[in-house]
Coordinates of C-alpha atoms and ligand atoms in Angstrom, one line a residue:
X1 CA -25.4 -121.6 149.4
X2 CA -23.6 -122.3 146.3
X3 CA -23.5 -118.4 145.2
X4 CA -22.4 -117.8 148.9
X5 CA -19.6 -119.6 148.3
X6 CA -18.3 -118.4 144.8
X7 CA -18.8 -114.5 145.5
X8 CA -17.3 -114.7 149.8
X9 CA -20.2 -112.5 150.8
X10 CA -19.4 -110.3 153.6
X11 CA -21.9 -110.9 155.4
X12 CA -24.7 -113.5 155.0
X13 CA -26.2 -111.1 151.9
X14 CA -23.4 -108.7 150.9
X15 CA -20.5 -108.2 148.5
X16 CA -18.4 -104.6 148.5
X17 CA -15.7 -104.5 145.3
X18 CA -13.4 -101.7 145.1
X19 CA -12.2 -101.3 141.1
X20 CA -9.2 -98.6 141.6
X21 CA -9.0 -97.0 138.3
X22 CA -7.2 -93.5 138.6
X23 CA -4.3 -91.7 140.8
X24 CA -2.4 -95.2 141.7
X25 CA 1.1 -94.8 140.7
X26 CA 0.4 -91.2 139.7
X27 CA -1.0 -87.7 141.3
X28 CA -3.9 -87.5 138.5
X29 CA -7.1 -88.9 137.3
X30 CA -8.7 -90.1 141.1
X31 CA -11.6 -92.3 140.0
X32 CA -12.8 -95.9 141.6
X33 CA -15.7 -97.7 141.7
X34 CA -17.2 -99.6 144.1
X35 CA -19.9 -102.8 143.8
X36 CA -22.0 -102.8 146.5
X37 CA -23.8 -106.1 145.7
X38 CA -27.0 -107.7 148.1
X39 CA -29.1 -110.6 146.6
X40 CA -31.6 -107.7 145.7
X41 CA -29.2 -105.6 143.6
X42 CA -26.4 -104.3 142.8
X43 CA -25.4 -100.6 143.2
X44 CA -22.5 -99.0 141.4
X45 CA -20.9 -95.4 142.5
X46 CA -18.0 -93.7 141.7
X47 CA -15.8 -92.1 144.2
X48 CA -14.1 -89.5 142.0
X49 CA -14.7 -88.4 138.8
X50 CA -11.0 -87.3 138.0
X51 CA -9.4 -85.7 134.7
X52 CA -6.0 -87.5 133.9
X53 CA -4.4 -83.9 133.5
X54 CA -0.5 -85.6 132.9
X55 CA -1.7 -88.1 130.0
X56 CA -4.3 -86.8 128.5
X57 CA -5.2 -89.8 126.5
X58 CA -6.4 -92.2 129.5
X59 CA -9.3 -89.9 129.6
X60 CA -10.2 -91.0 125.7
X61 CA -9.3 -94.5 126.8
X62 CA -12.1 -97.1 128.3
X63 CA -11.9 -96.2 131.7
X64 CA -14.1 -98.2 133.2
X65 CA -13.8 -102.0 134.1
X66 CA -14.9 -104.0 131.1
X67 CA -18.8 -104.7 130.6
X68 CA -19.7 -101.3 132.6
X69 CA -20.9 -98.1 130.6
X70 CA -21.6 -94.6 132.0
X71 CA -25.4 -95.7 132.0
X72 CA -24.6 -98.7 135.0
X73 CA -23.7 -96.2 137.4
X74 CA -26.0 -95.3 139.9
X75 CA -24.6 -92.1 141.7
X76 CA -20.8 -90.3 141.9
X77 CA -19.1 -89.1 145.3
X78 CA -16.8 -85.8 144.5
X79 CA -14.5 -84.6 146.9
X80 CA -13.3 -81.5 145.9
X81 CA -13.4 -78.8 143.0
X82 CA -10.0 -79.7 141.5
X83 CA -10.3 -80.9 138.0
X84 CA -8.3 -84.1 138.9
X85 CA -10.9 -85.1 141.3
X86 CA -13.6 -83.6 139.2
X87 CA -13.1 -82.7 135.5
X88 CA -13.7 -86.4 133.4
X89 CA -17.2 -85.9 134.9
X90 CA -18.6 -84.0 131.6
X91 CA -17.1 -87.1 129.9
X92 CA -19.1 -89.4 132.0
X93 CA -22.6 -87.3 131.8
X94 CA -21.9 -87.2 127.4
X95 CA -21.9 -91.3 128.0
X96 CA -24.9 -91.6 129.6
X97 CA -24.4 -91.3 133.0
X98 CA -27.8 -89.9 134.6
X99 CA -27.6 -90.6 138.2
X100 CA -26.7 -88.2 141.2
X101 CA -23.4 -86.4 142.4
X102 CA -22.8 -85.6 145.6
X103 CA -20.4 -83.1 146.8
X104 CA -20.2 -80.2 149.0
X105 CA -21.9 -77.3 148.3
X106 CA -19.2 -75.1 147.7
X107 CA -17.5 -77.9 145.7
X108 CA -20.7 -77.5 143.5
X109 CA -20.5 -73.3 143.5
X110 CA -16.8 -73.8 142.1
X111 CA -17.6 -76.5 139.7
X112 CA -20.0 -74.1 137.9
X113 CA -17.2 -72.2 136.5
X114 CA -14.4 -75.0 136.8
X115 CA -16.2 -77.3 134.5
X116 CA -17.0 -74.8 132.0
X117 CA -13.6 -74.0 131.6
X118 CA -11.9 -77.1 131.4
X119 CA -14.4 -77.3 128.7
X120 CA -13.1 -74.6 126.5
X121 CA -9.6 -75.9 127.2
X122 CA -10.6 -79.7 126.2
X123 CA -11.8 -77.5 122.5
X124 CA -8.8 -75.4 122.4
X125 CA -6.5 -78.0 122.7
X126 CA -8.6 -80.3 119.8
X127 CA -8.6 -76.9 117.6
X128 CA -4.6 -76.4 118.0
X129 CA -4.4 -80.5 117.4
X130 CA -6.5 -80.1 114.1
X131 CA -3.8 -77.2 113.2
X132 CA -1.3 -79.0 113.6
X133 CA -2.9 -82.3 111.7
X134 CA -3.8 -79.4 108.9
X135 CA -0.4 -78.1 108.5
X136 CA 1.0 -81.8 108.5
X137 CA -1.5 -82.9 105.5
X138 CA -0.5 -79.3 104.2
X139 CA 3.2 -80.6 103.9
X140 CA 2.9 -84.2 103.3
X141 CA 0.6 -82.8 99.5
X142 CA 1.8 -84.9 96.8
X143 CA 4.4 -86.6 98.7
X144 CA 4.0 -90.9 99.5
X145 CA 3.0 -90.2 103.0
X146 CA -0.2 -88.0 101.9
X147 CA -2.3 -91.0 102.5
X148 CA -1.3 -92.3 105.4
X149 CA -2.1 -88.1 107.0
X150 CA -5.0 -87.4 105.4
X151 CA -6.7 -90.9 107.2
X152 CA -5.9 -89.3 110.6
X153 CA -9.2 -88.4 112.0
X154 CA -9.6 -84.6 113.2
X155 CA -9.2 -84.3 117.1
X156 CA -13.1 -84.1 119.1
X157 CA -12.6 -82.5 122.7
X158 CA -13.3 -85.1 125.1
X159 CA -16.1 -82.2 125.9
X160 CA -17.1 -78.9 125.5
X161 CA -18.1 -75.7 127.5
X162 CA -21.4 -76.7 126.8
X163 CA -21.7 -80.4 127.6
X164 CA -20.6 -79.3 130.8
X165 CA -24.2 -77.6 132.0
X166 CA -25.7 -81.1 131.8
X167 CA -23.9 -81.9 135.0
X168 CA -25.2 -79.3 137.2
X169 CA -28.8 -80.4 137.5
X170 CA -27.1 -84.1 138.8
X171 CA -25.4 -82.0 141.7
X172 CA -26.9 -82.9 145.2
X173 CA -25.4 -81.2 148.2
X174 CA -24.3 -82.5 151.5
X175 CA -23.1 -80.4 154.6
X176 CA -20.0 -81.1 156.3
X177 CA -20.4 -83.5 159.4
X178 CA -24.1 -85.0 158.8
X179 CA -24.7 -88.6 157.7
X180 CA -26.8 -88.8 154.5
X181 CA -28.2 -92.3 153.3
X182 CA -27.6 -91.6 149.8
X183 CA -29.2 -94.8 148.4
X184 CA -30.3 -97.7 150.0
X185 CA -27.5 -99.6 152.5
X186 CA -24.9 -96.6 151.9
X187 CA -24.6 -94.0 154.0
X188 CA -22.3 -90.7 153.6
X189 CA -20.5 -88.1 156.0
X190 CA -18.0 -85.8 154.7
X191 CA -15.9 -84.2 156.8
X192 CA -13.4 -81.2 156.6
X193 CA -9.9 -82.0 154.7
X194 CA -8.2 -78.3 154.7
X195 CA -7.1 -78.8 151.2
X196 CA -9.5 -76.0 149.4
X197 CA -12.9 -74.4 150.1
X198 CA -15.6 -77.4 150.3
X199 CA -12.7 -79.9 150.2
X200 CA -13.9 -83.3 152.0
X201 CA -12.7 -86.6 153.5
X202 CA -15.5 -88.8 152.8
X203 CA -16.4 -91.9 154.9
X204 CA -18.7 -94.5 152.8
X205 CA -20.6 -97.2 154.7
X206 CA -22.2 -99.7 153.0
X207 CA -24.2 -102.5 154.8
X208 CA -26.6 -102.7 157.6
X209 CA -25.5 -103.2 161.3
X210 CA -23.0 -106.1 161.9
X211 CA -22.9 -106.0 158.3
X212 CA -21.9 -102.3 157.2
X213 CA -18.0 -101.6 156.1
X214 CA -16.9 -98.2 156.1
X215 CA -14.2 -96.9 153.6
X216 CA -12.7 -93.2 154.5
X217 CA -10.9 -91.8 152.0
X218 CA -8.9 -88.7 152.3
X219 CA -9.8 -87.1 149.3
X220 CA -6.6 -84.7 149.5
X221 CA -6.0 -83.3 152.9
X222 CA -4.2 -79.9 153.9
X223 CA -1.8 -79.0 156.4
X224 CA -2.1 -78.1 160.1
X225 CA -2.4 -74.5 160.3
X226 CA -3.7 -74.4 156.4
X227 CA -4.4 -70.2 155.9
X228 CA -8.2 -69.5 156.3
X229 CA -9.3 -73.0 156.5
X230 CA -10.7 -75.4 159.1
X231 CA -8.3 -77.9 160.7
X232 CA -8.2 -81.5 158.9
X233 CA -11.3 -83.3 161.2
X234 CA -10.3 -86.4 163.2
X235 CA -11.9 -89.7 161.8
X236 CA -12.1 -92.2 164.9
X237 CA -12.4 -95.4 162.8
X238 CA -13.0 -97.1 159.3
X239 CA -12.7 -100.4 157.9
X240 CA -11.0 -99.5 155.0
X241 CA -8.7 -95.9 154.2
X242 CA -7.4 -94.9 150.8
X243 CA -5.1 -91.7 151.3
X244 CA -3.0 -89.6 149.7
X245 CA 0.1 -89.8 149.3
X246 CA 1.5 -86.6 147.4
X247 CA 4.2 -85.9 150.5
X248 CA 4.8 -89.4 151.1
X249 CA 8.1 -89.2 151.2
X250 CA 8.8 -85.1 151.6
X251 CA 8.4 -83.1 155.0
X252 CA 7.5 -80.0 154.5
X253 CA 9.8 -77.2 155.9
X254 CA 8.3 -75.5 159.1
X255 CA 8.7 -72.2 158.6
X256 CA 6.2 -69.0 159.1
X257 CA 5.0 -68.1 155.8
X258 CA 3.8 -64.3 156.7
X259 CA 7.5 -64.0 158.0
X260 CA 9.0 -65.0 154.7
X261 CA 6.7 -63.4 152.2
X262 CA 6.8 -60.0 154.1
X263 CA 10.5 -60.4 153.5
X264 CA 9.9 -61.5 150.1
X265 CA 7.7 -58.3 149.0
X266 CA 9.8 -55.6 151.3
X267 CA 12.9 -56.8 148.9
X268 CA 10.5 -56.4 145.8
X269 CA 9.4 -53.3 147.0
X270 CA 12.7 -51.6 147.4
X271 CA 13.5 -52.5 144.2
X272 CA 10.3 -51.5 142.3
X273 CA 10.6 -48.1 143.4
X274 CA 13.5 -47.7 141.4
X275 CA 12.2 -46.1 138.5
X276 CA 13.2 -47.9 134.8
X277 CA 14.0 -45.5 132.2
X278 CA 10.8 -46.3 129.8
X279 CA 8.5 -48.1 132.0
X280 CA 8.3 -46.1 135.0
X281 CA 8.5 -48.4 138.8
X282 CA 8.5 -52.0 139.2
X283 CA 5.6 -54.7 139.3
X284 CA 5.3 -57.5 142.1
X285 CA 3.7 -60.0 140.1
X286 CA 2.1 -63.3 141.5
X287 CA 0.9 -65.9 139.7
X288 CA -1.2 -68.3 141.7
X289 CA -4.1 -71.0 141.4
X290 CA -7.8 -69.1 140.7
X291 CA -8.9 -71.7 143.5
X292 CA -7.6 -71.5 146.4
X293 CA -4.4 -69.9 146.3
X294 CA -5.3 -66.1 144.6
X295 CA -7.5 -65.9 147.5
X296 CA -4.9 -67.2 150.9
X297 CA -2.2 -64.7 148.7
X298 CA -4.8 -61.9 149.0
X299 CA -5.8 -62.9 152.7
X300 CA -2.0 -62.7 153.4
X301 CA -1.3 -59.4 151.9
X302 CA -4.4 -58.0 153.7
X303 CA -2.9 -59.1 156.8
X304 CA 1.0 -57.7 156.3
X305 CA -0.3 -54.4 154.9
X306 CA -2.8 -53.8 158.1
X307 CA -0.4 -54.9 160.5
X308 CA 2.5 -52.3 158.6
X309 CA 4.7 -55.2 158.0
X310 CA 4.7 -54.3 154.1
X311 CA 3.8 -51.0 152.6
X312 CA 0.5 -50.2 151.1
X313 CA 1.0 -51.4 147.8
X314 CA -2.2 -51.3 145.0
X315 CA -3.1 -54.7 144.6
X316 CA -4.6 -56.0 141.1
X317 CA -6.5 -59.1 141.1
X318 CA -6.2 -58.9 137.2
X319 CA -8.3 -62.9 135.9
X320 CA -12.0 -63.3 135.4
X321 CA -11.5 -67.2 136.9
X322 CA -10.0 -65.9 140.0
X323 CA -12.4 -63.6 140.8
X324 CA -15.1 -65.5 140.2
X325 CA -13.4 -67.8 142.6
X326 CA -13.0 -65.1 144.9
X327 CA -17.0 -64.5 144.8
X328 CA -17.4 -67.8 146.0
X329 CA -14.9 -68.0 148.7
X330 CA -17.2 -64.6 150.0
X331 CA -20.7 -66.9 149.9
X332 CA -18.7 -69.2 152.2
X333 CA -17.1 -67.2 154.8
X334 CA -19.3 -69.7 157.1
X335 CA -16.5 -72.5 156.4
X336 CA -13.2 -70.9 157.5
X337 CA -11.9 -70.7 161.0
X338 CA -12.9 -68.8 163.7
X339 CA -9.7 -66.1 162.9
X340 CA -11.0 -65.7 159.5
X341 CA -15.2 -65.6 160.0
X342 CA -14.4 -63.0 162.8
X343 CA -12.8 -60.9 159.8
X344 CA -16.1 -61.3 157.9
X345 CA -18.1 -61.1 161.1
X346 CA -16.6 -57.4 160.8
X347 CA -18.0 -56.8 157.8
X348 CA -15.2 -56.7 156.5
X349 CA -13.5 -58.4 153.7
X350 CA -10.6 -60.8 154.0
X351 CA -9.6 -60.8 150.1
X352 CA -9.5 -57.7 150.1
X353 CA -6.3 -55.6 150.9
X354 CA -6.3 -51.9 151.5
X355 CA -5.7 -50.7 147.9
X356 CA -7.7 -53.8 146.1
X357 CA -8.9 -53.6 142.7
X358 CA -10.6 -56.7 140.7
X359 CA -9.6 -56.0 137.5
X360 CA -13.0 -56.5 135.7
X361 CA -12.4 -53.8 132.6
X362 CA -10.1 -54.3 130.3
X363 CA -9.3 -50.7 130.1
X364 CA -8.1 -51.5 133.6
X365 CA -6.2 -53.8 132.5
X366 CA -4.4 -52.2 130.1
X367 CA -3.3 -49.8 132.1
X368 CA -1.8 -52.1 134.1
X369 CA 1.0 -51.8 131.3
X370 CA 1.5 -48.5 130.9
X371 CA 4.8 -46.6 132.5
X372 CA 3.6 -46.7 136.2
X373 CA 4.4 -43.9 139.0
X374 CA 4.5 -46.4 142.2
X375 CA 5.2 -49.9 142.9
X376 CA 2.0 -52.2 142.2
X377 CA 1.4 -55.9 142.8
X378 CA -0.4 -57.7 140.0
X379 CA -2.3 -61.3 141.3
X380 CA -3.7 -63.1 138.3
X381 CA -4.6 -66.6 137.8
X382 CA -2.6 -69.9 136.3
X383 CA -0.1 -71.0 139.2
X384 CA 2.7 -71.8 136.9
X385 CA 2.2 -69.3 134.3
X386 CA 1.2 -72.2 131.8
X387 CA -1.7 -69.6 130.1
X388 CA -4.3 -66.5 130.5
X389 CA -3.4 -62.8 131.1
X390 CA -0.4 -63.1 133.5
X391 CA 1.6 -64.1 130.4
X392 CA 1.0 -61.0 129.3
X393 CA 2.2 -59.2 132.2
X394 CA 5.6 -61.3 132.4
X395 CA 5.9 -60.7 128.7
X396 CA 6.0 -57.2 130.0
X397 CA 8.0 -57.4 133.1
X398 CA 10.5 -60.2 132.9
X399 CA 12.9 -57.8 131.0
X400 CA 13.3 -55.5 134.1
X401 CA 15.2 -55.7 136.9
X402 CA 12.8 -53.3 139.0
X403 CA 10.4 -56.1 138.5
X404 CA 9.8 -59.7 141.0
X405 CA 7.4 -62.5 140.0
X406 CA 6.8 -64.5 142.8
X407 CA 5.7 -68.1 142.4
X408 CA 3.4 -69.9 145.5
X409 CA 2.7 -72.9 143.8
X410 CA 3.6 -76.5 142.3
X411 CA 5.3 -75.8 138.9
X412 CA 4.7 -79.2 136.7
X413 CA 7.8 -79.4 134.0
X414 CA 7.4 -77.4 130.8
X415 CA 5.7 -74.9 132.1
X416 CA 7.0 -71.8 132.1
X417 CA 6.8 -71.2 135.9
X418 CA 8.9 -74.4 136.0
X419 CA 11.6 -72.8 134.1
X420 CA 11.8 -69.2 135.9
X421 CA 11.9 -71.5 139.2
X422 CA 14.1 -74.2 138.5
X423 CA 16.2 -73.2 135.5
X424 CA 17.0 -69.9 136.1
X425 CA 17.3 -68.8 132.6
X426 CA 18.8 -65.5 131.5
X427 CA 15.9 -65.7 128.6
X428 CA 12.6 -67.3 128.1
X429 CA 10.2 -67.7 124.6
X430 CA 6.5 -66.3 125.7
X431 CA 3.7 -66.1 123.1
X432 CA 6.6 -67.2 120.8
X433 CA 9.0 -64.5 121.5
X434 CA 12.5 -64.3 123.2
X435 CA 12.4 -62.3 126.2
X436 CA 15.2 -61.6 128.6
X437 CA 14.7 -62.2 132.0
X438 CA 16.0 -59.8 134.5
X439 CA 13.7 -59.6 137.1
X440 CA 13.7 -61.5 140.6
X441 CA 12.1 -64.9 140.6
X442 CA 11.1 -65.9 143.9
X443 CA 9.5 -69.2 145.3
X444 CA 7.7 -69.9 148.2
X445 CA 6.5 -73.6 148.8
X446 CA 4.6 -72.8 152.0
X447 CA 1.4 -72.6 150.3
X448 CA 1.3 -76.3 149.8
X449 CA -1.9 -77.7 149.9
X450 CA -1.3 -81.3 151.3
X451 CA -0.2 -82.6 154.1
X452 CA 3.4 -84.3 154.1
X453 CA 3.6 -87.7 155.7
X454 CA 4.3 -87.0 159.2
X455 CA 1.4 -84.9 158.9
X456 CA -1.4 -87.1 157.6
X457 CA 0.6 -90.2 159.7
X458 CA -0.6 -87.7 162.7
X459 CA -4.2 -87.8 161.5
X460 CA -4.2 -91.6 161.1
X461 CA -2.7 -91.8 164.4
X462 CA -6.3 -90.7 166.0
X463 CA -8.2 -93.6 164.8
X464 CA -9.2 -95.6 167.7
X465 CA -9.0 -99.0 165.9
X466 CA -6.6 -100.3 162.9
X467 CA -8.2 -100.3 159.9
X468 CA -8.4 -104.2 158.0
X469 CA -6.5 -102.1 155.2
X470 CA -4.8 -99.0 153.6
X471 CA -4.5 -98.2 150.4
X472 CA -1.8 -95.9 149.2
X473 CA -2.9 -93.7 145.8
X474 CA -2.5 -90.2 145.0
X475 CA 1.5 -90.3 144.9
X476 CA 3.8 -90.7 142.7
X477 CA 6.5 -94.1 142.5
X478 CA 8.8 -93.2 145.2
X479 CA 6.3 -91.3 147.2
X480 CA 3.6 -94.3 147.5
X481 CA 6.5 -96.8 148.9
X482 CA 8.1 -94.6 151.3
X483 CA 4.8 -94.1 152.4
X484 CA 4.0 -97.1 152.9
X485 CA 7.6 -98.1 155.1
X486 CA 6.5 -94.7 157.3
X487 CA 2.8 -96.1 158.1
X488 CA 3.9 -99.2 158.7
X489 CA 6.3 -98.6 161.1
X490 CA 4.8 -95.5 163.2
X491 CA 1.3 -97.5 163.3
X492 CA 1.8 -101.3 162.5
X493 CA -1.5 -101.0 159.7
X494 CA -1.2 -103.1 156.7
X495 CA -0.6 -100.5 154.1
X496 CA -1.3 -101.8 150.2
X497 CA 0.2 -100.0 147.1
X498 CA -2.5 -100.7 144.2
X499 CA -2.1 -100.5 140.9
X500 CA -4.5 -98.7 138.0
X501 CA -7.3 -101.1 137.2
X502 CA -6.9 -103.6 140.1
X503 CA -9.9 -104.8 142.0
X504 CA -10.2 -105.7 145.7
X505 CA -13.0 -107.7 147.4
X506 CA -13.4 -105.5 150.6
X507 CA -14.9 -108.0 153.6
Ligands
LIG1 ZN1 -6.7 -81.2 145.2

């Protein structure tokens, strides 16, 4: 009776903590744990397993609640394939974590490349950091502060390409829409979130009959009509909901997309035909995200060049990642909805418009820059232009006016998609050189990938009971409290606002 009293059991034998520990007060990092305690034992999972991709050094940082290693927890939950859901698991596997990871099985088909990449970025960015500390000690020779740099320790990437394939073997799937007992007194279901391919809201229960408490948590959830994908499941009740909240306080405008980028590429078009003096007609370049994005951008094309809406323009998928990506977004045709299977049902292939080429030569590829007779579209991979081969093409095309680079994507500051967008400068420095922008820059934010808050305040609007609590996460500062003000007064739930490494006792 007495530990009844101290720990305010749940029920006569059960304790549920929720540690929030990422992605509160910030879009990044997702990560919390839960304690599922009965007199028997204690079970400890993680629901996310999130890279802090805006400060880089809370991923070096203790991350877990004091007293609890890698090695204490028993199993992860992973709700989709982006890295800030996903990408600190390597770091978590290299600490001793040994237990299982559940996600959906196409999460797992795209963390097999995702991982391994963010990998060899974790080692490029040490290598440039040791560089830098090199050139530093370099300088500082023979001068007083030559101690003080030579006793900073060389940069270790959090993890490597190769620490990576340790997590694979850990990766258990689970179907959409089954209920899996994933350890004794919890029970998982995920459903469809229309966010990306595989992408789940996950509903936890933990506890036996008059005893069990269920969390749902969004994961991140797309919009109604999201291109190719499944609409956002209903979930009819929870005790507990943690949600997203990166359109807390945005509404997205309602627009058609097909409308506006067939208007967007026509334009291109008539100007790339105009030939330039040296490099022949103009390029319709689009950088977009490998997951996800490259392939809805493709699917749309597809659609506007069958339907004569656009003109048959060559299409270049020119990026290893986004192909790859594209490979698995084939395996899974199964997933989409019921316009986009019957296009696969067809046999035929909805990534792939009428003049399509996967650029998987380099030959190809260089070609790509020579003096070209028509207009061509290039696709390639990294949304906001922050890396990879589509530098190379803008290096190329920004200086002509025949040219259009179309951007489809959230463009975090300093990246050079940020500045084309927002800045509109007449020049920009790529690989280190000045180069004069005179093409078009375009931007379309339809592609968004979440739900603003009318939207997801439409989803919660379908539960048939209020949940005891909701806790906001996934936004940034304004975001989470306007959020909060909508929920509360379109549903009348209590809506909490937590904080990075506060803990709640869930009854
Ligand atoms: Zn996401």
């Amino acid at each position: 009776m007495k530990r009844e009293k101290q720990t305010r059991l749940v029920g006569p034998n059960q304790r549920i903590k929720m540690h929030i520990l990422g992605s509160a007060g910030d879009v990044s990092g997702s990560l919390f744990l839960f304690e599922y305690s009965t007199p028997e034992k204690t079970l400890r999972f993680l629901l996310e397993c999130g890279l802090h991709q805006e400060d880089e050094g809370i991923n070096r940082q203790k991350r877990l609640p004091k007293g609890i290693e890698a090695s204490d927890i028993n199993f992860v939950i992973i709700s989709h394939a982006h890295i800030d859901h996903s990408g600190w698991l390597p770091a978590l596997v290299k600490d001793g974590f040994k237990g299982s990871v559940y996600t959906h099985p196409a999460t797992r088909d795209l963390l097999t490349f995702l991982l391994p990449d963010s990998g060899r970025l974790q080692a490029m960015a040490a290598e440039r950091s040791n560089k830098r500390l090199l050139k530093r000690q370099k300088q500082s020779a023979g001068t007083p502060s030559a101690r003080k740099t030579s006793r900073i320790p060389k940069s270790i990437p959090l993890y490597t390409e190769e620490d990576t394939v340790k997590c694979f073997p850990l990766i258990k799937a689970i179907n959409y829409n089954q209920l899996y007992n994933v350890a004794d007194g919890v029970q998982l279901r995920f459903t469809e979130a229309s966010h990306i391919l595989g992408a789940a809201v996950v509903t936890i229960t933990m506890g036996k009959g008059e005893d069990a408490r269920s969390v749902c948590f969004t994961g991140n959830v797309g919009r109604p009509g999201t291109p190719m994908l499944k609409e956002l499941e209903p979930i009819k009740r929870a005790d507990y909901v943690i949600s997203e909240s990166t359109y807390g306080n945005k509404l997205h405008q309602k627009r058609d997309r097909l409308t506006i980028l067939a208007d967007i590429i026509n334009k291109a078009h008539a100007r790339a035909v105009v030939k330039g003096h040296d490099t022949g007609c103009g390029a319709i370049i689009i950088p977009a995200f490998a997951v996800g994005r490259v392939q809805t951008i493709l699917h749309d094309l597809r659609l506007l060049m069958l339907a004569k809406r656009i003109p048959n323009i060559a299409t270049y998928l020119d990026s290893k990642m986004a192909i790859a990506a594209t490979e698995v977004h084939r395996k899974w045709a199964s997933l989409y909805n019921d316009e986009t299977r019957a296009i696969f049902e067809r046999g035929e292939d909805a990534f792939s418009p009428p003049r399509f080429v996967e650029v998987k030569d380099a030959r190809v590829s260089n070609r790509l820059f020579e003096k070209a007779s028509e207009p061509i579209i290039i696709v390639g991979s990294s949304g906001m232009a922050a890396g990879g081969k589509i530098l190379l093409h803008l290096e190329k095309r920004l200086p002509n006016a025949n040219n259009t680079v179309i951007f489809v994507g959230y463009q975090g500051t300093g990246a050079l998609g940020y500045d084309l967008v927002n800045k509109k400068p007449k020049q920009v420095r790529v690989h280190g050189e000045v180069i004069p922008v005179r093409a078009t820059i375009e931007y379309m934010s339809d592609y968004s990938g979440h739900a603003d808050y009318e939207e997801i305040i439409a989803w919660m609007r379908k539960f048939e009971a209020k949940p005891k609590k909701t806790f906001l996460v996934h936004g940034d500062g304004g975001a989470l409290e306007t959020f909060q003000g909508h929920i509360e007064k379109a549903l009348g739930w209590t809506v909490v606002v937590p904080q990075r490494r506060q803990c709640f006792e869930l009854t």
